[in-house]
Amino acid sequence: MTRSVEGDKALIQRLSEIVNGNLENGQFGVEEFAREAGLSRSYLHRRLKAAGHKSISSFIRTIRLERAFDLLQEGEAPASEIAYRVGFGSPSYFNHCFHEHFGFPPGEVKKRGLIMTEQSSEPDNLNMHDGQSRLKSSHKKIIVISLGIFTLVLFFV
């Protein structure tokens, strides 16, 4: 049995709409998602995996994080409030997931002036990717401070 790409896109679109309709519900999870989609958990899992997603919960989390990114760009509320708006029960867990997904904390969205593209969940202008591995700003600071200390030690010795 072959599935069409259009069929997968239509399913993903429908599933995305279900998640978006339940964003503020922090209790919305895999069971509720499968029930609302009218599919068994195992079938839903197989279809999402076939469409290139890791798991049902990561699919839900990705949609929540992308919506949070949009809300952070608008700048109408602090990150902690947005965390609750998109269904995260804890701002610290939201910060962790956001940083893991995008590579920077939610507080930097507005500072960097980032834009989300339709094709990917990666922001358009990260200014951190230049063909080599990305160094997080905290790692850059540590390197700069270490080099400064090393230079001072060499100068005074």
Short mmCIF file of C-alpha atoms in Angstrom, two decimals:
data_model
loop_
_atom_site.label_atom_id
_atom_site.label_comp_id
_atom_site.label_asym_id
_atom_site.label_seq_id
_atom_site.Cartn_x
_atom_site.Cartn_y
_atom_site.Cartn_z
CA MET A 1 0.00 0.00 0.00
CA THR A 2 1.54 3.30 -1.08
CA ARG A 3 0.66 6.61 0.45
CA SER A 4 0.81 9.82 -1.50
CA VAL A 5 2.84 12.76 -0.34
CA GLU A 6 -0.28 14.92 -0.67
CA GLY A 7 -2.13 12.52 1.65
CA ASP A 8 0.63 12.81 4.25
CA LYS A 9 0.61 16.60 3.94
CA ALA A 10 -3.16 16.68 4.36
CA LEU A 11 -2.92 14.45 7.44
CA ILE A 12 -0.14 16.58 8.97
CA GLN A 13 -2.20 19.72 8.27
CA ARG A 14 -5.25 18.19 9.96
CA LEU A 15 -3.19 17.01 12.94
CA SER A 16 -1.56 20.44 13.23
CA GLU A 17 -4.99 22.07 13.37
CA ILE A 18 -6.02 19.70 16.16
CA VAL A 19 -2.93 20.62 18.19
CA ASN A 20 -3.39 24.34 17.51
CA GLY A 21 -6.98 24.05 18.70
CA ASN A 22 -5.74 22.64 22.02
CA LEU A 23 -2.65 24.80 22.58
CA GLU A 24 -3.74 26.31 25.87
CA ASN A 25 -4.76 22.93 27.26
CA GLY A 26 -1.72 21.82 29.25
CA GLN A 27 -3.33 18.40 29.76
CA PHE A 28 -3.59 17.77 26.01
CA GLY A 29 -1.34 14.82 25.34
CA VAL A 30 -0.96 11.74 23.20
CA GLU A 31 -4.17 10.02 24.33
CA GLU A 32 -6.33 13.09 23.81
CA PHE A 33 -4.64 13.80 20.49
CA ALA A 34 -5.26 10.29 19.15
CA ARG A 35 -8.86 10.37 20.36
CA GLU A 36 -9.54 13.73 18.73
CA ALA A 37 -7.83 12.62 15.50
CA GLY A 38 -9.98 9.48 15.47
CA LEU A 39 -6.92 7.24 15.18
CA SER A 40 -5.28 4.68 17.41
CA ARG A 41 -2.07 5.73 19.14
CA SER A 42 -0.03 3.13 17.27
CA TYR A 43 -1.43 4.08 13.86
CA LEU A 44 -0.93 7.77 14.58
CA HIS A 45 2.64 7.08 15.67
CA ARG A 46 3.38 5.10 12.50
CA ARG A 47 1.93 7.80 10.24
CA LEU A 48 3.87 10.58 11.97
CA LYS A 49 7.09 8.56 11.81
CA ALA A 50 6.50 7.89 8.10
CA ALA A 51 6.01 11.63 7.56
CA GLY A 52 9.39 12.34 9.19
CA HIS A 53 8.47 13.15 12.79
CA LYS A 54 10.05 11.51 15.82
CA SER A 55 7.03 10.79 17.97
CA ILE A 56 3.55 12.03 18.75
CA SER A 57 4.67 14.01 21.77
CA SER A 58 7.53 15.65 19.84
CA PHE A 59 5.05 16.58 17.09
CA ILE A 60 2.82 18.27 19.66
CA ARG A 61 5.80 19.97 21.33
CA THR A 62 7.16 21.25 17.99
CA ILE A 63 3.85 22.88 17.09
CA ARG A 64 3.67 24.46 20.55
CA LEU A 65 7.23 25.77 20.26
CA GLU A 66 6.63 27.21 16.80
CA ARG A 67 3.52 29.03 18.04
CA ALA A 68 5.51 30.29 21.03
CA PHE A 69 8.16 31.61 18.63
CA ASP A 70 5.46 33.58 16.79
CA LEU A 71 4.08 34.97 20.06
CA LEU A 72 7.56 35.94 21.24
CA GLN A 73 8.14 37.82 17.98
CA GLU A 74 4.98 39.83 18.61
CA GLY A 75 6.39 40.73 22.03
CA GLU A 76 3.02 41.16 23.71
CA ALA A 77 3.86 38.97 26.71
CA PRO A 78 6.90 37.68 28.59
CA ALA A 79 8.23 34.20 27.85
CA SER A 80 6.83 32.76 31.10
CA GLU A 81 3.29 33.79 30.16
CA ILE A 82 3.70 32.51 26.61
CA ALA A 83 4.85 29.18 28.04
CA TYR A 84 1.45 28.75 29.68
CA ARG A 85 -0.39 30.04 26.61
CA VAL A 86 1.06 27.29 24.45
CA GLY A 87 0.42 24.50 26.95
CA PHE A 88 3.67 24.16 28.88
CA GLY A 89 3.07 23.67 32.59
CA SER A 90 6.43 25.05 33.61
CA PRO A 91 8.34 28.07 32.26
CA SER A 92 11.67 26.40 33.02
CA TYR A 93 10.72 23.29 31.00
CA PHE A 94 9.52 25.59 28.22
CA ASN A 95 12.89 27.42 28.24
CA HIS A 96 14.72 24.09 28.10
CA CYS A 97 12.62 22.77 25.18
CA PHE A 98 12.79 26.08 23.32
CA HIS A 99 16.58 26.26 23.65
CA GLU A 100 16.94 22.63 22.59
CA HIS A 101 14.68 23.14 19.55
CA PHE A 102 15.94 26.51 18.29
CA GLY A 103 19.46 26.69 19.77
CA PHE A 104 18.90 29.85 21.83
CA PRO A 105 16.67 30.89 24.76
CA PRO A 106 13.23 32.41 24.19
CA GLY A 107 14.37 35.80 25.50
CA GLU A 108 16.63 36.26 22.47
CA VAL A 109 13.90 36.01 19.82
CA LYS A 110 13.04 39.69 19.92
CA LYS A 111 16.68 40.77 20.35
CA ARG A 112 17.84 38.89 17.27
CA GLY A 113 14.93 39.91 15.08
CA LEU A 114 14.49 36.35 13.91
CA ILE A 115 11.88 35.27 11.37
CA MET A 116 10.36 31.79 11.10
CA THR A 117 10.11 30.41 7.58
CA GLU A 118 7.22 28.26 6.36
CA GLN A 119 9.47 25.42 5.16
CA SER A 120 11.33 24.77 8.39
CA SER A 121 11.16 25.27 12.08
CA GLU A 122 14.57 26.90 12.00
CA PRO A 123 14.63 30.69 12.21
CA ASP A 124 15.83 32.36 9.00
CA ASN A 125 18.65 34.61 10.14
CA LEU A 126 20.41 32.98 13.06
CA ASN A 127 23.66 34.88 12.42
CA MET A 128 25.38 31.96 14.11
CA HIS A 129 25.72 29.56 11.18
CA ASP A 130 28.61 30.23 8.83
CA GLY A 131 29.16 26.76 7.40
CA GLN A 132 30.94 25.52 10.48
CA SER A 133 29.59 24.23 13.77
CA ARG A 134 27.54 26.71 15.74
CA LEU A 135 29.00 27.97 18.97
CA LYS A 136 26.53 29.21 21.51
CA SER A 137 27.09 32.73 22.73
CA SER A 138 27.97 31.50 26.23
CA HIS A 139 30.73 29.33 24.79
CA LYS A 140 32.05 32.30 22.82
CA LYS A 141 32.16 34.39 25.99
CA ILE A 142 34.10 31.70 27.82
CA ILE A 143 36.62 31.47 24.99
CA VAL A 144 37.08 35.26 24.84
CA ILE A 145 37.53 35.52 28.61
CA SER A 146 39.99 32.59 28.62
CA LEU A 147 42.04 34.16 25.83
CA GLY A 148 42.06 37.48 27.68
CA ILE A 149 43.31 35.88 30.89
CA PHE A 150 45.92 33.89 28.97
CA THR A 151 47.14 37.08 27.26
CA LEU A 152 47.38 38.92 30.59
CA VAL A 153 49.35 36.04 32.14
CA LEU A 154 51.80 36.02 29.21
CA PHE A 155 52.17 39.82 29.39
CA PHE A 156 53.02 39.89 33.09
CA VAL A 157 55.34 36.87 33.08
#
